[in-house]
Short mmCIF file of C-alpha atoms in Angstrom, two decimals:
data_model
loop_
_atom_site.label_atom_id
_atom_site.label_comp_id
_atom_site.label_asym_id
_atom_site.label_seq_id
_atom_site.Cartn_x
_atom_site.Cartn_y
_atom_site.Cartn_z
CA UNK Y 1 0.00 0.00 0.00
CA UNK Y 2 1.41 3.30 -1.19
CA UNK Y 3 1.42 6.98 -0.17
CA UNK Y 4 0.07 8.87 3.39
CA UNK Y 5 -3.12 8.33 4.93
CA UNK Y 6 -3.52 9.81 8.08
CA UNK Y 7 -6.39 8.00 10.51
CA UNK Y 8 -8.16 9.93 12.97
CA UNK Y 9 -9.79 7.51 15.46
CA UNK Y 10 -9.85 6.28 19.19
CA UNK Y 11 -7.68 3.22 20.88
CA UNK Y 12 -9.28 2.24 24.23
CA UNK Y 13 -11.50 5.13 24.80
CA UNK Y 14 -8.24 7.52 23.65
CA UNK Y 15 -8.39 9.72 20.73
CA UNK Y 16 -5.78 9.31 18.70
CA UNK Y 17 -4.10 9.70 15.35
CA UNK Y 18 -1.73 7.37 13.12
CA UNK Y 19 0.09 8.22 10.09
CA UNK Y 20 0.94 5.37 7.51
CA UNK Y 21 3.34 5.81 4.75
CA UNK Y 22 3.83 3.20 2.14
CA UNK Y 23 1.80 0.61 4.29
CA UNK Y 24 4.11 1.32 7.65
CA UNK Y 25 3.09 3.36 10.92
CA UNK Y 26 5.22 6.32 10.40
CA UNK Y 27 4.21 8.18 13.54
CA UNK Y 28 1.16 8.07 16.44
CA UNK Y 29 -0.06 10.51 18.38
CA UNK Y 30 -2.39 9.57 21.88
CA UNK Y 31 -4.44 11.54 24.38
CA UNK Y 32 -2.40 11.51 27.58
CA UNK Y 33 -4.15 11.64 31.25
CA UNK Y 34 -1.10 14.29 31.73
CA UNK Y 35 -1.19 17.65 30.30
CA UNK Y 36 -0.55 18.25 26.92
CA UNK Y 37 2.50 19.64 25.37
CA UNK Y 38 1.54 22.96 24.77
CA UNK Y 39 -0.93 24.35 27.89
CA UNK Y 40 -0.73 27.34 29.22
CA UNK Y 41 -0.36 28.25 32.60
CA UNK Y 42 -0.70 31.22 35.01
CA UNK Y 43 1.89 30.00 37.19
CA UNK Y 44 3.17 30.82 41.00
CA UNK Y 45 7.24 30.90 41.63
CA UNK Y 46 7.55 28.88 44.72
CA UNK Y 47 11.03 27.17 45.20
CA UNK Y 48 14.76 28.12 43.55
CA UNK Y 49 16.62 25.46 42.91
CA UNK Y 50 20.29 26.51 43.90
CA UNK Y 51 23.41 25.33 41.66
CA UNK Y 52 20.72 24.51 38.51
CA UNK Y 53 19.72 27.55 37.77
CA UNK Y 54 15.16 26.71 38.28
CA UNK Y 55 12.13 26.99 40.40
CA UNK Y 56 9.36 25.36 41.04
CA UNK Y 57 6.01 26.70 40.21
CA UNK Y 58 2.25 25.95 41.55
CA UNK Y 59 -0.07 25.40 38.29
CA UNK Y 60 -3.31 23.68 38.87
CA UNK Y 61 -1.87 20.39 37.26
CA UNK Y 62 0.58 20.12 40.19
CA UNK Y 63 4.04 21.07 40.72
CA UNK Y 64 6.44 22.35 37.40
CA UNK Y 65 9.86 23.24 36.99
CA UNK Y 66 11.27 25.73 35.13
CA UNK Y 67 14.54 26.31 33.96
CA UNK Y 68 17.32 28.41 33.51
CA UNK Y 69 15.67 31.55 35.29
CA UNK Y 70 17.10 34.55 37.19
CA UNK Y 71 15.61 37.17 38.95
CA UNK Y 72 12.44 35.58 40.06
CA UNK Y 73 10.75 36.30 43.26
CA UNK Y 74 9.03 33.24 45.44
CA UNK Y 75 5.26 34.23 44.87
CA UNK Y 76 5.26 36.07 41.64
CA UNK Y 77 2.93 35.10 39.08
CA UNK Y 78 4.49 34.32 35.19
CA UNK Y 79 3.14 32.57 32.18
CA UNK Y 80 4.39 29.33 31.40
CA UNK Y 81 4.10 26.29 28.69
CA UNK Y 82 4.25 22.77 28.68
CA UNK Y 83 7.18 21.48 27.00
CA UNK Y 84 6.75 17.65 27.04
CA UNK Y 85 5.53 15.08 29.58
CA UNK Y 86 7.34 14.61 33.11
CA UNK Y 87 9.17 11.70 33.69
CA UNK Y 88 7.41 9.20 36.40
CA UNK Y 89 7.59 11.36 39.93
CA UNK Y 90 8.61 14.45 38.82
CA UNK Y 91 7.05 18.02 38.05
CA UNK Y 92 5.76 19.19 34.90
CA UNK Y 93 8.68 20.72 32.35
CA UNK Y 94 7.78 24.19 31.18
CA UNK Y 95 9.60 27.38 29.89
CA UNK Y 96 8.38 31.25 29.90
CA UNK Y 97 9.18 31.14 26.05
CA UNK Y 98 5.78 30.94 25.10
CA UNK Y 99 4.38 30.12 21.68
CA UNK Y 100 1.11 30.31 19.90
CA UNK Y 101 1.29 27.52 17.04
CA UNK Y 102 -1.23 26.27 14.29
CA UNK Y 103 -0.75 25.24 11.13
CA UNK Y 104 0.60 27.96 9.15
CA UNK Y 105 1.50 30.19 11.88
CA UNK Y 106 3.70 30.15 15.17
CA UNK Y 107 3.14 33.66 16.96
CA UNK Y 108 6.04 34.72 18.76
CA UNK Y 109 5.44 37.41 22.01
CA UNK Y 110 9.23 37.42 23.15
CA UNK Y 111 10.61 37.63 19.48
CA UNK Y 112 9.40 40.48 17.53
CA UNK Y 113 9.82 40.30 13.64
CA UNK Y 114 8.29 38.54 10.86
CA UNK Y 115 9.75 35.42 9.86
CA UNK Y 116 9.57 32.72 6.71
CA UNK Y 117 10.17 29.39 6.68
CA UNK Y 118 13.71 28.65 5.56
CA UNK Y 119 12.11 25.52 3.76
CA UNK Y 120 10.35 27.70 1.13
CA UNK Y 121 12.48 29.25 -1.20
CA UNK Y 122 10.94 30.81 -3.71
CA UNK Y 123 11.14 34.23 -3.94
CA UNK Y 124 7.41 35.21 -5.64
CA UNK Y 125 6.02 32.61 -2.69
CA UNK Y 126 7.74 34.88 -0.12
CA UNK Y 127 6.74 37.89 -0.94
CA UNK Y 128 3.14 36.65 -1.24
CA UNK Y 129 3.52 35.06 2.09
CA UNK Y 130 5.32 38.51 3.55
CA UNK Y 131 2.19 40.91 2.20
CA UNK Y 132 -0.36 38.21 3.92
CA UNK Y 133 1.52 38.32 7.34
CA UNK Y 134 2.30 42.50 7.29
CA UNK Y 135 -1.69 42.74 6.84
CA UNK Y 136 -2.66 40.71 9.58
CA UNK Y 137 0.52 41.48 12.31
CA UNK Y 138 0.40 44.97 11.64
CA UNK Y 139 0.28 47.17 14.84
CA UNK Y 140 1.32 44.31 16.71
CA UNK Y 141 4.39 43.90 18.72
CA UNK Y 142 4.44 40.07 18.86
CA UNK Y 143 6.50 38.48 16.10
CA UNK Y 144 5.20 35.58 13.60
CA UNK Y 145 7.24 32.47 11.81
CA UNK Y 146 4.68 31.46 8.45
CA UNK Y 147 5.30 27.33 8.91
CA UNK Y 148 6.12 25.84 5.47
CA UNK Y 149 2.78 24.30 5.46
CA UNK Y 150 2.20 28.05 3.93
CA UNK Y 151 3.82 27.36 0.58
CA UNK Y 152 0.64 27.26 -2.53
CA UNK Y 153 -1.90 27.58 0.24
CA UNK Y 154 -5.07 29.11 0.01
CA UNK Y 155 -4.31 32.90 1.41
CA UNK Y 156 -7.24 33.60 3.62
CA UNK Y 157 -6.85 30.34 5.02
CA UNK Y 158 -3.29 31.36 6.32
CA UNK Y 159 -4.67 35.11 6.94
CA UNK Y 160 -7.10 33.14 9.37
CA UNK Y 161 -4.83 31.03 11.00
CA UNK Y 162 -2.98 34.03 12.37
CA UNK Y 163 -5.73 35.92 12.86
CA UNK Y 164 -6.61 33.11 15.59
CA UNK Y 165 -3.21 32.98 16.96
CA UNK Y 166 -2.84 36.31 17.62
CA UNK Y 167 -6.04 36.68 19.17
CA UNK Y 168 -5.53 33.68 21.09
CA UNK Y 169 -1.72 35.21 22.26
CA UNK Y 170 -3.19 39.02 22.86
CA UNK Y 171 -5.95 36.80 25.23
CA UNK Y 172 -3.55 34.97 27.39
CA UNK Y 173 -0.59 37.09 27.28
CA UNK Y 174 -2.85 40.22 28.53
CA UNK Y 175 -4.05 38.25 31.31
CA UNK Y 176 -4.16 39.68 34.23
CA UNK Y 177 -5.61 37.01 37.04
CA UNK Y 178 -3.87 36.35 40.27
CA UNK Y 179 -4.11 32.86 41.15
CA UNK Y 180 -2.83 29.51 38.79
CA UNK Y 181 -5.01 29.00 36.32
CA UNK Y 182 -4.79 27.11 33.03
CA UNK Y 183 -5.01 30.01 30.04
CA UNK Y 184 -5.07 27.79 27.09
CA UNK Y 185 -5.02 23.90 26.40
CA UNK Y 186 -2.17 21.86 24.89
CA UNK Y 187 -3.73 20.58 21.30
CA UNK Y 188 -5.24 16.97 21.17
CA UNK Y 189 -3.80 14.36 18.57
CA UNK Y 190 -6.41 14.76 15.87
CA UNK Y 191 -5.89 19.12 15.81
CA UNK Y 192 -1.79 18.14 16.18
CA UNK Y 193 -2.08 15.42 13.31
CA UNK Y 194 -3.64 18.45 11.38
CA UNK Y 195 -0.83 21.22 12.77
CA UNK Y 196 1.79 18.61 11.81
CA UNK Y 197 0.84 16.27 9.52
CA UNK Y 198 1.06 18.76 6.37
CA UNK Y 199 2.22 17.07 3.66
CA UNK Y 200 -0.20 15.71 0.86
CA UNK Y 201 -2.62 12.33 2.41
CA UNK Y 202 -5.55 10.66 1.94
CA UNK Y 203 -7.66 10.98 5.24
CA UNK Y 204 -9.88 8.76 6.84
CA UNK Y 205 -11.96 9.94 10.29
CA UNK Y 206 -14.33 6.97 10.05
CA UNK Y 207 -14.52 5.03 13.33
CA UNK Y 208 -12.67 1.46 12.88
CA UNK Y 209 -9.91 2.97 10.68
CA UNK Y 210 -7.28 1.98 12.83
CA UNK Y 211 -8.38 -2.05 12.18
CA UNK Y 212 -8.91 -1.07 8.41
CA UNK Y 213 -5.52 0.58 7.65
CA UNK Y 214 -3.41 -1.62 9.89
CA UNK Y 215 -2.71 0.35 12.65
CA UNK Y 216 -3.79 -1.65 15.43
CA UNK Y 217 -1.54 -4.42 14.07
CA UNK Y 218 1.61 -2.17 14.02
CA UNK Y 219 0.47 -0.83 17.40
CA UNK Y 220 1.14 -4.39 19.06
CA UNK Y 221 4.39 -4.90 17.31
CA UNK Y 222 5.44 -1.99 18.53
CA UNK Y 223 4.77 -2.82 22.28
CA UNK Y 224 7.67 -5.34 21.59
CA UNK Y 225 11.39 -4.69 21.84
CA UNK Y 226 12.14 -6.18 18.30
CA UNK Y 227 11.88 -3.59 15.46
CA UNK Y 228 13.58 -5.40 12.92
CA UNK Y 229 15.74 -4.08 10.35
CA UNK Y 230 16.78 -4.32 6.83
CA UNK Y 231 18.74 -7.83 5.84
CA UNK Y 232 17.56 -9.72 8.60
CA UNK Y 233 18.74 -7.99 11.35
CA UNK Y 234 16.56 -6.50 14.62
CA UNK Y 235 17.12 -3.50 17.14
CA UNK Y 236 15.99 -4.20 20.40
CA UNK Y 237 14.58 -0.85 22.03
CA UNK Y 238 13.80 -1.15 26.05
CA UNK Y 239 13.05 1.59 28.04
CA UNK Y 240 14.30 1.47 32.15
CA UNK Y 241 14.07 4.00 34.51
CA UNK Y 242 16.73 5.79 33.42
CA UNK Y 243 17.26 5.15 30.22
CA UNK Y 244 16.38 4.39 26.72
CA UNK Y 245 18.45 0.94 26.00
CA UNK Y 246 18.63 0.29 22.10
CA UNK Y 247 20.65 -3.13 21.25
CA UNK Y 248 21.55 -3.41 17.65
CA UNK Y 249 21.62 -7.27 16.33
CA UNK Y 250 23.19 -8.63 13.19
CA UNK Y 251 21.51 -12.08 13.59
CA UNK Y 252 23.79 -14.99 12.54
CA UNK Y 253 25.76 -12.89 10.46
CA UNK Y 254 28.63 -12.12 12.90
CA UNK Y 255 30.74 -10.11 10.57
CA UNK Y 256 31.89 -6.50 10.19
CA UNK Y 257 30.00 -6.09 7.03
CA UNK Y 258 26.86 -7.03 8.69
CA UNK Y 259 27.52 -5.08 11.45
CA UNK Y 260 28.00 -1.70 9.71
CA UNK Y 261 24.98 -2.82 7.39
CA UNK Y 262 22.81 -3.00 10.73
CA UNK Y 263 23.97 0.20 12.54
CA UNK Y 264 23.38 1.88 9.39
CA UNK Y 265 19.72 0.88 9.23
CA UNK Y 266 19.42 1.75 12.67
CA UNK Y 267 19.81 4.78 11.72
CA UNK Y 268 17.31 5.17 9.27
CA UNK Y 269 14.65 3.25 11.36
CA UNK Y 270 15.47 4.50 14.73
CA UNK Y 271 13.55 8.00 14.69
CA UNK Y 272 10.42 6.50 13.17
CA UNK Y 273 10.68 3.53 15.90
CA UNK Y 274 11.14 6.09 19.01
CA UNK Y 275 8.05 8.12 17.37
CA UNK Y 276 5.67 5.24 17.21
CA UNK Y 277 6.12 3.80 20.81
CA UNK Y 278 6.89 7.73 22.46
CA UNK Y 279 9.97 7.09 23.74
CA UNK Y 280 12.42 9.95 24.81
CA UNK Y 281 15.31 11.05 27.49
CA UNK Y 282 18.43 9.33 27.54
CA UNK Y 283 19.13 6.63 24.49
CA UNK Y 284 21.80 4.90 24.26
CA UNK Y 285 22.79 2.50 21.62
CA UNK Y 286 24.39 -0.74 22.00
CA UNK Y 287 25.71 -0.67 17.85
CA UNK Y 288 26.80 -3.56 16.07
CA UNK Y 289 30.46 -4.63 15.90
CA UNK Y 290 31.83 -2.27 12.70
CA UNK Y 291 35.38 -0.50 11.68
CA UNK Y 292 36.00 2.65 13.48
CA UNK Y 293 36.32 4.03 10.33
CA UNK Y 294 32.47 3.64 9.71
CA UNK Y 295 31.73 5.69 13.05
CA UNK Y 296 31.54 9.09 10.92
CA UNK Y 297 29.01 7.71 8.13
CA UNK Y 298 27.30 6.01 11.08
CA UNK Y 299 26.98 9.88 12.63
CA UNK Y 300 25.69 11.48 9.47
CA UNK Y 301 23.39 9.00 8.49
CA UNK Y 302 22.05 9.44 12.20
CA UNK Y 303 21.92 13.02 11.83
CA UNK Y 304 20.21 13.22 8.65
CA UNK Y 305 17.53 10.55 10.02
CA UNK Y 306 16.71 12.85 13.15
CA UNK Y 307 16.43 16.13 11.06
CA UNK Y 308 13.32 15.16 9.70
CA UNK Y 309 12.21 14.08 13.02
CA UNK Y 310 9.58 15.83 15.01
CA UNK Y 311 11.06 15.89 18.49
CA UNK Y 312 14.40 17.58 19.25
CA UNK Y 313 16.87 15.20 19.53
CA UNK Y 314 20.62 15.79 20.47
CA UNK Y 315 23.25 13.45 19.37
CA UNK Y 316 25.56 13.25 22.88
CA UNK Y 317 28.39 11.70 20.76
CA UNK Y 318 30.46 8.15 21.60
CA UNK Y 319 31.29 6.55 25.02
CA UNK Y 320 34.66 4.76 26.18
CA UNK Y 321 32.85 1.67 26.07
CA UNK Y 322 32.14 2.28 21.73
CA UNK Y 323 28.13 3.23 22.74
CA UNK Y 324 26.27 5.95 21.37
CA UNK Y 325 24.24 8.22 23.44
CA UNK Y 326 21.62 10.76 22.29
CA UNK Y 327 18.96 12.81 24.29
CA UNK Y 328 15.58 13.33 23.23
CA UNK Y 329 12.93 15.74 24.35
CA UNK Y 330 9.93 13.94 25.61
CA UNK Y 331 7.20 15.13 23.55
CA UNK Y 332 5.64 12.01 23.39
CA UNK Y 333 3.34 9.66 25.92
CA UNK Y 334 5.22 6.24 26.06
CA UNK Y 335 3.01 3.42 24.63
CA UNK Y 336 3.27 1.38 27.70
CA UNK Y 337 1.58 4.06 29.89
CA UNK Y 338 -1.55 4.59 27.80
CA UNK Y 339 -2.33 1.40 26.27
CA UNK Y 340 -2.03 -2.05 28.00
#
C-alpha cells in the first residue's frame, strides 16, 4: 500500500491519530491523562533550585519546573508552557518562552519580527507570504514564523490562522488574574495530526480505521522490543528507569560487514521507531560490531535521520565503552503508559 493516509480515530477510549506511509506506521499521536505539550499556565514561583539555575512553580496540574531563570521572586505570578511530559515522579517541564502555534503560523510574544520558513524558497512565494503576514501582524508587537505548510496555500486560510493565533496570544498574554489558572489547552492528537501532519494524504476519520488501515496491528508490534531491520537484522529498544536501552543485532551474520549494514539501518529506522512507541530522554545505543572508520558515516546517516524528526533530539556523541548516546525531548506519551 502506497502513499500517506492519516487515521483519525480512538484506541481504548483515547483519541488518537496514526500516520501510515507506504503501508508502515510512520508516527502516532495519543491523548495523555497528563497535560498536553503545549498548555498554558498562570503559574506561581515557589522554590529556587540553587546550583541549577530553576524553580518550582504551583499550576493547577501540580508542581512544574522551570529552567534556567534569574531574577524571580518566590510568589510572583508568570506565564508558562508545557514542553513535554514529566518523567514518572517528577514536576511538569515548562519554559516562559511561550508560543502560539497552528498550522501555518507560530506567533512569537518574546521575538518580535516577521519570519519565513527557511524551507520555502521561492522568492514570488515569499513575498506573497510577507504581504499576507504584514496585513494581519500589523500594529502588533508580537513576532510571527509562516510554517512551510504556507507554501501554494489558500491565502485567507493562512490570513485566518494568524488571525486566531494572535487573538488567542493578545488573550492569554494580557491576562491579568492572580491565582494559577490554566489560560489555554495543549492541542489533542487529531488538531496536532492536522498542525503537523502537512504534507499531501488521503484521510480517513471513520470510526474502525485503525483495524482497516493496519494500525492496530503495528500498534502491538510496537509494544515489543524487536523492530527489525533491513537484511535480517533487529534493534531491540527497552526503556528502564533511566534510560532508553537500544541493542543493535546482526543475527547470525557475525561479521563487520553485517555489522555496519545494521547500525546503518538503525539509523534510518530508529527516529520512526522512538516516534511510534513515544519514547524519549536518555538513548543509548548498543551498535553492532563495525570498523571505526564507519563511526563518521554512522553519525551522518544518524543526523540526517533525526532532522526530519519531530522531536528535538541531540546526538551526545560516543562513550569509552564504543556506545552511542543521544537525548531526546519527551514530547511524546510512552506506549506502555496509555495502552495495555
Amino acid at each position: 500500500m502506497k502513499g500517506r493516509t492519516i487515521i483519525l480515530d480512538h484506541i481504548q477510549g483515547r483519541e488518537a491519530a496514526a500516520l501510515m506511509v507506504d503501508g508502515k506506521l510512520d508516527d502516532f499521536l495519543i491523548a495523555a491523562d497528563a497535560p498536553a505539550p503545549g498548555t498554558i499556565y498562570r503559574a506561581r514561583a515557589e522554590r529556587a533550585i540553587k546550583g541549577q539555575g530553576g524553580m518550582f512553580l504551583t499550576t493547577p496540574d501540580g508542581p512544574a519546573f522551570l529552567r534556567q531563570v534569574k531574577g524571580l521572586a518566590q510568589g510572583e505570578m508568570l506565564l508558562v508552557q508545557v514542553t513535554g511530559y514529566a518523567e514518572p515522579g517528577k514536576a511538569l517541564p515548562v519554559t516562559n518562552r511561550i508560543l502560539f502555534k497552528s498550522r501555518y503560523a507560530i506567533v512569537t510574544p518574546d521575538a518580535p519580527g516577521l519570519n519565513i520558513s527557511r524551507s520555502i524558497r521561492d522568492d514570488d512565494e515569499r513575498d506573497r507570504l510577507l504581504v499576507i503576514a504584514h496585513e494581519q501582524m500589523d500594529g502588533s508587537p508580537f513576532g510571527l514564523i509562516l510554517r512551510s505548510g504556507c507554501w501554494g496555500a489558500d491565502a485567507d486560510e493562512i490570513a485566518e490562522d494568524i488571525a486566531a493565533m494572535r487573538a488567542l496570544a493578545e488573550q492569554v498574554v494580557n491576562d491579568t488574574g492572580d491565582a494559577p489558572e490554566t489560560l489555554s489547552e495543549g492541542d489533542g492528537p487529531h488538531v496536532l495530526a492536522w498542525r503537523e501532519w502537512v504534507e499531501p494524504a488521503e484521510v480517513s476519520t471513520q470510526a474502525g480505521g485503525f483495524a482497516d488501515h493496519g494500525v492496530l496491528e503495528a500498534l502491538d508490534a510496537a509494544r515489543g522490543a524487536s523492530h527489525p531491520l533491513a537484511g535480517g537484522a533487529h534493534m531491540y529498544i527497552e526503556p528502564t528507569r533511566a534510560l532508553v536501552a537500544v541493542d543493535v543485532n546482526t543475527g547470525s551474520d557475525g561479521s563487520l560487514a553485517a555489522g555496519t549494514k545494521a547500525n546503518f539501518a538503525c539509523a534510518k529506522e530508529l527516529p520512526r521507531a522512538l516516534r511510534v512507541r513515544g519514547l524519549g530522554g536518555q538513548i543509548t545505543l548498543d551498535l553492532a560490531p563495525m570498523p571505526k572508520k564507519d563511526r563518521r558515516g554512522f553519525e551522518s546517516a544518524l543526523r540526517a535521520a533525526f532532522r526530519a524528526d519531530s522531536e528535538e533530539t541531540i546526538l551526545a556523541g560516543w562513550t569509552p565503552l564504543g556506545h552511542f548516546e543521544l537525548q531526546r525531548k519527551r514530547g511524546r506519551i510512552p506506549l506502555s503508559e496509555v495502552l495495555r
